[in-house]
Amino acid sequence: MAGLGRGSRLPLGTAAPRSPPARGMAAAAHEDGGARMWKTLTFVVAVPGVAVCMLNCYLKAQHGEHKRPEFVPYTHLRIRTKRFPWGDGNKTLFHNPHVNPLPTGFED
Amino acid sequence: MAHQAHSYHMVDPSPWPILGAAAALLTTSGLVMWFHYNNPYLLIIGLLSTSLVMFQWWRDIVRESTFQGHHTPTVQKGLRYGMVLFITSEAFFFLGFFWAFFHSSLAPTPELGGQWPPVGIQPLNPMDVPLLNTAILLASGVTVTWAHHSIMEANRKQGIQALALTVLLGCYFTALQAMEYYEAPFSIADSVYGSTFFVATGFHGLHVIIGTTFLLVCLLRLIKYHFTPTHHFGFEAAAWYWHFVDVVWLFLYITIYWWGS
């Protein structure tokens, strides 16, 4: 075990080279490479993946707001069997007057 | 001085179970008062007492384990079974909402225009914010695993960094979903589409908030040296719960957001 001593004896947080991950994570006292692999995956795959998706959303938003469709008083939509227990009882919890029409039509 | 001849934890008498039951009763009757009699006060008392019981009960568990050493491997095994069973029950909970979604969407009725999404519904573009949300939760699964390995390798700084990043990703998801809810052109009252969409994603969102809170508590405990490289079950339970939340989102994304659009 002396030859493998480098791994767990280093002070916390030191960025010294560790044993190659090919050794696997099975060795009981030496989980070298486990955290390093996941840290690498975090900064090389996970975070860039999120960044690319953020960019995609930003570009789609730039592309142009889409036109609000014509209001049609369909009976299967804007159901009001019972008043909502807040406000005037006619608006849903996340009501947005620009995109959510009331049963009688858009407010604005 | 008495010693036990077994490895189980005989818990000291505690007021939290019965107070928790009372809090649940206040909350449920509070809901009735609010919905049917327009009075929110009982509900507020119910929610407040529920939160107080949760805080104090879990604080007692941390005291019994970290500070008093009652969590032997046998006790930990029982807690593992408990968490697995609880998550399984949650999986069945969501299964019900997925069933409801498929019931309505596989055979759309004439009232909906015989199509899914129903006539008049503009579904959200799955390649927009929902895709970003998918990336965020998948990324948080990677960061929580990084945190776990860091804890096992006694790397305090990285463990804190990774777990903090996980919590931030969780908050980012919640913020984006709240924005999506506000910007959606359809509401919960828009036919069974709205009902299935908001109930399924809404309960999921609630579980994200619960999971983020659980991870935040673990982060605070990690900072206060509660965990050891070989004994950190609270963290593992939080990580399991978080992976479960991620998996439920993947199902929601594929079925409701993508197939259903």
Short mmCIF file of C-alpha atoms in Angstrom, two decimals:
data_model
loop_
_atom_site.label_atom_id
_atom_site.label_comp_id
_atom_site.label_asym_id
_atom_site.label_seq_id
_atom_site.Cartn_x
_atom_site.Cartn_y
_atom_site.Cartn_z
CA MET A 1 0.00 0.00 0.00
CA ALA A 2 2.98 2.35 0.52
CA GLY A 3 3.43 2.82 -3.21
CA LEU A 4 -0.17 3.99 -3.50
CA GLY A 5 0.19 6.34 -0.57
CA ARG A 6 -0.07 9.60 -2.50
CA GLY A 7 -3.82 9.51 -2.96
CA SER A 8 -5.47 9.88 0.42
CA ARG A 9 -2.66 11.54 2.32
CA LEU A 10 -2.67 14.84 0.48
CA PRO A 11 -4.20 17.86 2.23
CA LEU A 12 -7.78 18.56 1.26
CA GLY A 13 -8.32 20.47 -1.94
CA THR A 14 -4.81 20.00 -3.36
CA ALA A 15 -4.89 19.61 -7.11
CA ALA A 16 -2.14 17.00 -7.35
CA PRO A 17 -2.22 14.32 -10.06
CA ARG A 18 -4.16 11.29 -8.87
CA SER A 19 -4.13 7.61 -9.85
CA PRO A 20 -5.73 7.04 -13.26
CA PRO A 21 -9.48 6.38 -13.23
CA ALA A 22 -8.89 3.13 -15.10
CA ARG A 23 -8.05 1.62 -11.72
CA GLY A 24 -11.79 1.85 -11.00
CA MET A 25 -13.48 2.91 -7.83
CA ALA A 26 -13.65 -0.48 -6.18
CA ALA A 27 -10.58 -0.06 -3.94
CA ALA A 28 -11.91 0.47 -0.44
CA ALA A 29 -9.66 3.18 0.98
CA HIS A 30 -8.75 4.75 -2.34
CA GLU A 31 -11.70 6.36 -4.08
CA ASP A 32 -9.28 8.43 -6.21
CA GLY A 33 -10.69 9.47 -9.50
CA GLY A 34 -14.34 9.16 -8.41
CA ALA A 35 -14.86 12.78 -7.45
CA ARG A 36 -12.44 13.96 -10.12
CA MET A 37 -14.41 12.22 -12.88
CA TRP A 38 -17.70 13.75 -11.75
CA LYS A 39 -16.10 17.16 -11.37
CA THR A 40 -14.81 16.86 -14.94
CA LEU A 41 -18.23 15.76 -16.18
CA THR A 42 -19.76 18.75 -14.38
CA PHE A 43 -17.58 21.36 -16.04
CA VAL A 44 -17.11 19.73 -19.45
CA VAL A 45 -20.57 18.26 -20.13
CA ALA A 46 -23.21 19.37 -17.65
CA VAL A 47 -22.53 23.10 -17.37
CA PRO A 48 -21.82 23.61 -21.11
CA GLY A 49 -24.98 21.61 -21.86
CA VAL A 50 -27.01 24.02 -19.73
CA ALA A 51 -25.22 27.00 -21.35
CA VAL A 52 -26.06 25.78 -24.86
CA CYS A 53 -29.71 25.36 -23.92
CA MET A 54 -29.72 28.83 -22.37
CA LEU A 55 -28.33 30.24 -25.60
CA ASN A 56 -30.97 28.40 -27.58
CA CYS A 57 -33.75 29.92 -25.45
CA TYR A 58 -32.25 33.38 -25.74
CA LEU A 59 -32.05 33.11 -29.55
CA LYS A 60 -35.61 31.83 -29.79
CA ALA A 61 -36.81 34.74 -27.67
CA GLN A 62 -34.93 37.20 -29.92
CA HIS A 63 -36.55 35.68 -32.96
CA GLY A 64 -39.75 37.52 -32.29
CA GLU A 65 -42.77 37.35 -29.99
CA HIS A 66 -45.51 35.31 -31.54
CA LYS A 67 -48.83 36.85 -32.32
CA ARG A 68 -51.66 36.26 -29.91
CA PRO A 69 -54.33 34.06 -31.53
CA GLU A 70 -57.88 35.29 -32.10
CA PHE A 71 -60.18 34.68 -29.12
CA VAL A 72 -62.80 31.95 -29.71
CA PRO A 73 -65.14 31.28 -26.76
CA TYR A 74 -64.73 27.48 -26.81
CA THR A 75 -66.77 25.86 -24.06
CA HIS A 76 -64.08 23.30 -23.18
CA LEU A 77 -61.62 26.07 -22.32
CA ARG A 78 -61.63 28.63 -19.51
CA ILE A 79 -63.85 26.37 -17.43
CA ARG A 80 -65.37 28.08 -14.39
CA THR A 81 -67.43 25.43 -12.59
CA LYS A 82 -66.50 26.93 -9.24
CA ARG A 83 -65.03 30.32 -8.29
CA PHE A 84 -61.31 30.34 -7.45
CA PRO A 85 -60.81 31.03 -3.72
CA TRP A 86 -58.76 34.18 -4.39
CA GLY A 87 -59.26 37.61 -5.90
CA ASP A 88 -62.47 37.97 -7.88
CA GLY A 89 -62.67 34.19 -8.29
CA ASN A 90 -62.33 34.45 -12.04
CA LYS A 91 -58.54 34.39 -12.58
CA THR A 92 -56.24 31.38 -12.33
CA LEU A 93 -53.27 31.46 -9.95
CA PHE A 94 -50.71 32.38 -12.62
CA HIS A 95 -53.06 34.59 -14.64
CA ASN A 96 -51.26 36.72 -17.20
CA PRO A 97 -53.60 39.25 -18.83
CA HIS A 98 -51.47 39.39 -22.00
CA VAL A 99 -51.76 35.72 -22.84
CA ASN A 100 -54.62 34.33 -20.73
CA PRO A 101 -58.09 35.38 -21.82
CA LEU A 102 -61.00 35.30 -19.36
CA PRO A 103 -64.09 33.31 -20.36
CA THR A 104 -65.37 36.52 -21.98
CA GLY A 105 -62.17 37.34 -23.85
CA PHE A 106 -58.87 39.13 -23.37
CA GLU A 107 -58.92 41.86 -20.74
CA ASP A 108 -56.71 44.20 -22.71
CA MET B 1 -25.89 2.65 34.14
CA ALA B 2 -28.20 0.71 31.75
CA HIS B 3 -26.97 -0.39 28.33
CA GLN B 4 -28.96 -1.97 25.55
CA ALA B 5 -28.07 -5.46 24.35
CA HIS B 6 -29.11 -4.71 20.73
CA SER B 7 -28.17 -2.29 17.95
CA TYR B 8 -31.56 -0.62 17.47
CA HIS B 9 -32.56 2.85 18.55
CA MET B 10 -35.33 2.97 21.13
CA VAL B 11 -36.34 6.58 20.59
CA ASP B 12 -37.16 8.76 23.60
CA PRO B 13 -40.83 9.81 23.92
CA SER B 14 -41.52 12.62 21.51
CA PRO B 15 -44.42 15.03 20.94
CA TRP B 16 -43.82 15.39 17.21
CA PRO B 17 -45.82 12.46 15.86
CA ILE B 18 -49.07 13.46 17.55
CA LEU B 19 -48.48 17.18 16.92
CA GLY B 20 -47.75 16.33 13.29
CA ALA B 21 -51.07 14.52 13.05
CA ALA B 22 -52.81 17.52 14.61
CA ALA B 23 -51.06 19.82 12.14
CA ALA B 24 -52.26 17.62 9.26
CA LEU B 25 -55.80 17.85 10.58
CA LEU B 26 -55.57 21.65 10.87
CA THR B 27 -54.21 21.85 7.32
CA THR B 28 -56.87 19.65 5.74
CA SER B 29 -59.75 21.28 7.56
CA GLY B 30 -58.11 24.61 6.79
CA LEU B 31 -58.35 23.79 3.10
CA VAL B 32 -62.07 23.10 3.51
CA MET B 33 -62.54 26.43 5.34
CA TRP B 34 -60.69 28.25 2.59
CA PHE B 35 -62.36 26.61 -0.39
CA HIS B 36 -65.89 26.48 0.94
CA TYR B 37 -66.16 29.28 3.51
CA ASN B 38 -63.61 31.75 2.11
CA ASN B 39 -61.59 31.77 5.38
CA PRO B 40 -57.82 31.13 5.10
CA TYR B 41 -56.82 31.42 8.77
CA LEU B 42 -57.13 27.76 9.77
CA LEU B 43 -55.08 26.79 6.73
CA ILE B 44 -52.36 29.25 7.65
CA ILE B 45 -52.23 27.86 11.19
CA GLY B 46 -52.14 24.33 9.76
CA LEU B 47 -49.27 25.06 7.37
CA LEU B 48 -47.33 26.90 10.05
CA SER B 49 -47.70 24.08 12.58
CA THR B 50 -46.76 21.50 9.92
CA SER B 51 -43.56 23.40 9.18
CA LEU B 52 -42.73 23.75 12.87
CA VAL B 53 -43.23 20.03 13.48
CA MET B 54 -41.08 19.10 10.48
CA PHE B 55 -38.29 21.43 11.58
CA GLN B 56 -38.26 20.18 15.16
CA TRP B 57 -38.69 16.49 14.37
CA TRP B 58 -35.85 16.45 11.86
CA ARG B 59 -33.71 18.56 14.18
CA ASP B 60 -34.24 15.89 16.85
CA ILE B 61 -33.14 13.19 14.39
CA VAL B 62 -29.93 15.11 13.64
CA ARG B 63 -29.34 15.42 17.38
CA GLU B 64 -29.95 11.71 17.97
CA SER B 65 -27.64 10.67 15.15
CA THR B 66 -24.81 13.16 14.70
CA PHE B 67 -24.57 14.31 18.31
CA GLN B 68 -25.71 11.27 20.31
CA GLY B 69 -24.48 8.47 18.04
CA HIS B 70 -27.68 6.40 17.99
CA HIS B 71 -27.52 5.65 14.26
CA THR B 72 -25.71 2.32 14.21
CA PRO B 73 -25.40 0.46 10.88
CA THR B 74 -28.56 -1.44 11.81
CA VAL B 75 -30.49 1.79 12.33
CA GLN B 76 -29.09 3.18 9.10
CA LYS B 77 -30.26 0.09 7.24
CA GLY B 78 -33.78 0.67 8.52
CA LEU B 79 -33.62 4.30 7.38
CA ARG B 80 -32.47 3.17 3.94
CA TYR B 81 -35.46 0.83 3.66
CA GLY B 82 -37.68 3.66 4.81
CA MET B 83 -36.42 6.10 2.21
CA VAL B 84 -36.68 3.53 -0.58
CA LEU B 85 -40.25 2.70 0.38
CA PHE B 86 -41.17 6.37 0.60
CA ILE B 87 -39.72 7.15 -2.83
CA THR B 88 -41.54 4.11 -4.22
CA SER B 89 -44.81 5.45 -2.84
CA GLU B 90 -44.08 8.78 -4.51
CA ALA B 91 -43.47 7.00 -7.80
CA PHE B 92 -46.96 5.49 -7.54
CA PHE B 93 -48.34 8.93 -6.74
CA PHE B 94 -46.98 10.29 -10.01
CA LEU B 95 -48.04 7.17 -11.87
CA GLY B 96 -51.64 8.14 -11.15
CA PHE B 97 -51.22 11.52 -12.82
CA PHE B 98 -49.49 9.97 -15.82
CA TRP B 99 -52.42 7.53 -16.06
CA ALA B 100 -54.84 10.45 -16.08
CA PHE B 101 -52.82 12.16 -18.80
CA PHE B 102 -52.80 9.11 -21.06
CA HIS B 103 -56.47 8.38 -20.36
CA SER B 104 -57.42 11.78 -21.76
CA SER B 105 -54.79 12.19 -24.45
CA LEU B 106 -54.84 8.78 -26.14
CA ALA B 107 -58.55 9.04 -26.98
CA PRO B 108 -59.42 12.75 -27.08
CA THR B 109 -63.18 13.30 -26.78
CA PRO B 110 -65.39 15.26 -29.21
CA GLU B 111 -65.64 18.07 -26.63
CA LEU B 112 -61.93 18.67 -27.17
CA GLY B 113 -62.32 18.62 -30.95
CA GLY B 114 -61.26 14.97 -31.18
CA GLN B 115 -57.57 15.90 -31.12
CA TRP B 116 -54.66 16.27 -28.70
CA PRO B 117 -53.65 18.95 -27.90
CA PRO B 118 -57.32 20.05 -27.87
CA VAL B 119 -58.59 22.73 -30.24
CA GLY B 120 -57.59 26.18 -29.06
CA ILE B 121 -54.59 25.00 -27.03
CA GLN B 122 -51.10 26.21 -28.05
CA PRO B 123 -48.74 23.84 -26.25
CA LEU B 124 -45.32 25.03 -25.08
CA ASN B 125 -42.44 24.36 -27.48
CA PRO B 126 -40.56 21.40 -25.97
CA MET B 127 -37.32 22.61 -27.54
CA ASP B 128 -37.46 25.93 -25.70
CA VAL B 129 -37.39 26.40 -21.90
CA PRO B 130 -38.50 22.79 -21.18
CA LEU B 131 -35.32 21.56 -22.88
CA LEU B 132 -33.25 23.95 -20.77
CA ASN B 133 -35.01 22.63 -17.68
CA THR B 134 -34.10 19.09 -18.72
CA ALA B 135 -30.45 20.10 -19.08
CA ILE B 136 -30.55 21.80 -15.68
CA LEU B 137 -31.90 18.74 -13.87
CA LEU B 138 -29.53 16.37 -15.64
CA ALA B 139 -26.64 18.67 -14.77
CA SER B 140 -27.76 18.74 -11.14
CA GLY B 141 -27.68 14.94 -11.14
CA VAL B 142 -24.03 15.12 -12.16
CA THR B 143 -23.19 17.77 -9.56
CA VAL B 144 -24.89 15.86 -6.73
CA THR B 145 -22.85 12.78 -7.68
CA TRP B 146 -19.70 14.90 -7.68
CA ALA B 147 -20.69 16.09 -4.20
CA HIS B 148 -21.22 12.51 -3.00
CA HIS B 149 -17.82 11.35 -4.21
CA SER B 150 -16.21 14.42 -2.68
CA ILE B 151 -17.79 13.60 0.68
CA MET B 152 -16.59 9.99 0.42
CA GLU B 153 -13.09 11.21 -0.41
CA ALA B 154 -13.12 13.67 2.51
CA ASN B 155 -12.74 16.59 0.13
CA ARG B 156 -14.60 19.29 2.02
CA LYS B 157 -14.10 22.20 -0.34
CA GLN B 158 -15.27 20.31 -3.44
CA GLY B 159 -18.15 18.73 -1.57
CA ILE B 160 -19.43 22.16 -0.56
CA GLN B 161 -18.87 23.56 -4.05
CA ALA B 162 -20.66 20.67 -5.77
CA LEU B 163 -23.61 20.59 -3.38
CA ALA B 164 -24.01 24.38 -3.56
CA LEU B 165 -24.02 24.17 -7.36
CA THR B 166 -26.69 21.46 -7.14
CA VAL B 167 -28.89 23.67 -4.95
CA LEU B 168 -28.41 26.61 -7.33
CA LEU B 169 -29.44 24.47 -10.30
CA GLY B 170 -32.52 23.39 -8.38
CA CYS B 171 -33.45 27.02 -7.69
CA TYR B 172 -32.82 27.92 -11.34
CA PHE B 173 -35.23 25.17 -12.45
CA THR B 174 -37.92 26.41 -10.07
CA ALA B 175 -37.51 30.02 -11.20
CA LEU B 176 -37.76 29.04 -14.88
CA GLN B 177 -40.84 26.89 -14.27
CA ALA B 178 -42.54 29.72 -12.39
CA MET B 179 -41.85 32.00 -15.34
CA GLU B 180 -43.18 29.35 -17.74
CA TYR B 181 -46.36 29.05 -15.66
CA TYR B 182 -46.89 32.79 -15.85
CA GLU B 183 -46.15 33.03 -19.58
CA ALA B 184 -48.16 29.98 -20.68
CA PRO B 185 -51.02 30.79 -23.02
CA PHE B 186 -53.14 28.09 -21.36
CA SER B 187 -54.21 27.71 -17.73
CA ILE B 188 -55.31 24.92 -15.41
CA ALA B 189 -58.90 25.70 -16.35
CA ASP B 190 -58.32 25.06 -20.03
CA SER B 191 -59.91 21.64 -20.49
CA VAL B 192 -58.39 18.41 -19.30
CA TYR B 193 -55.16 19.48 -21.06
CA GLY B 194 -54.68 22.25 -18.52
CA SER B 195 -55.69 20.01 -15.62
CA THR B 196 -53.28 17.21 -16.49
CA PHE B 197 -50.47 19.59 -17.42
CA PHE B 198 -50.58 21.77 -14.31
CA VAL B 199 -51.37 19.03 -11.79
CA ALA B 200 -48.57 16.76 -13.03
CA THR B 201 -45.96 19.49 -13.51
CA GLY B 202 -47.19 21.31 -10.43
CA PHE B 203 -46.69 18.36 -8.10
CA HIS B 204 -43.36 17.78 -9.77
CA GLY B 205 -42.40 21.40 -9.09
CA LEU B 206 -43.42 21.00 -5.46
CA HIS B 207 -41.13 17.98 -5.24
CA VAL B 208 -38.30 20.01 -6.76
CA ILE B 209 -38.79 22.62 -4.05
CA ILE B 210 -38.83 19.91 -1.37
CA GLY B 211 -35.74 18.27 -2.86
CA THR B 212 -33.88 21.56 -3.11
CA THR B 213 -34.71 22.30 0.52
CA PHE B 214 -33.50 18.84 1.58
CA LEU B 215 -30.24 19.39 -0.34
CA LEU B 216 -29.87 22.85 1.22
CA VAL B 217 -30.20 21.35 4.70
CA CYS B 218 -27.52 18.82 3.74
CA LEU B 219 -25.30 21.66 2.52
CA LEU B 220 -25.65 23.44 5.86
CA ARG B 221 -24.90 20.18 7.69
CA LEU B 222 -21.91 19.53 5.44
CA ILE B 223 -20.54 22.97 6.27
CA LYS B 224 -21.04 22.23 9.98
CA TYR B 225 -19.03 18.98 9.74
CA HIS B 226 -21.96 16.64 10.40
CA PHE B 227 -20.96 14.11 7.72
CA THR B 228 -18.06 11.66 7.65
CA PRO B 229 -16.69 9.93 4.55
CA THR B 230 -18.39 6.70 5.55
CA HIS B 231 -21.51 7.96 7.35
CA HIS B 232 -23.66 10.53 5.59
CA PHE B 233 -27.01 8.88 5.09
CA GLY B 234 -28.96 12.15 5.24
CA PHE B 235 -27.04 13.28 2.20
CA GLU B 236 -27.58 9.98 0.41
CA ALA B 237 -31.33 10.14 1.08
CA ALA B 238 -31.41 13.68 -0.35
CA ALA B 239 -29.45 12.56 -3.40
CA TRP B 240 -31.81 9.59 -4.00
CA TYR B 241 -34.80 11.90 -3.72
CA TRP B 242 -33.18 14.35 -6.10
CA HIS B 243 -32.49 11.63 -8.71
CA PHE B 244 -36.13 10.55 -8.37
CA VAL B 245 -37.29 14.13 -9.06
CA ASP B 246 -35.01 14.19 -12.12
CA VAL B 247 -36.43 10.91 -13.44
CA VAL B 248 -40.02 12.10 -12.98
CA TRP B 249 -39.14 15.23 -14.95
CA LEU B 250 -37.68 13.12 -17.77
CA PHE B 251 -40.97 11.20 -17.98
CA LEU B 252 -42.97 14.44 -17.87
CA TYR B 253 -40.83 15.97 -20.57
CA ILE B 254 -41.08 13.03 -22.92
CA THR B 255 -44.79 12.33 -22.44
CA ILE B 256 -46.54 15.62 -21.68
CA TYR B 257 -44.20 18.18 -23.21
CA TRP B 258 -42.94 16.30 -26.24
CA TRP B 259 -45.37 13.52 -27.22
CA GLY B 260 -48.30 15.62 -26.04
CA SER B 261 -47.51 18.65 -28.16
#
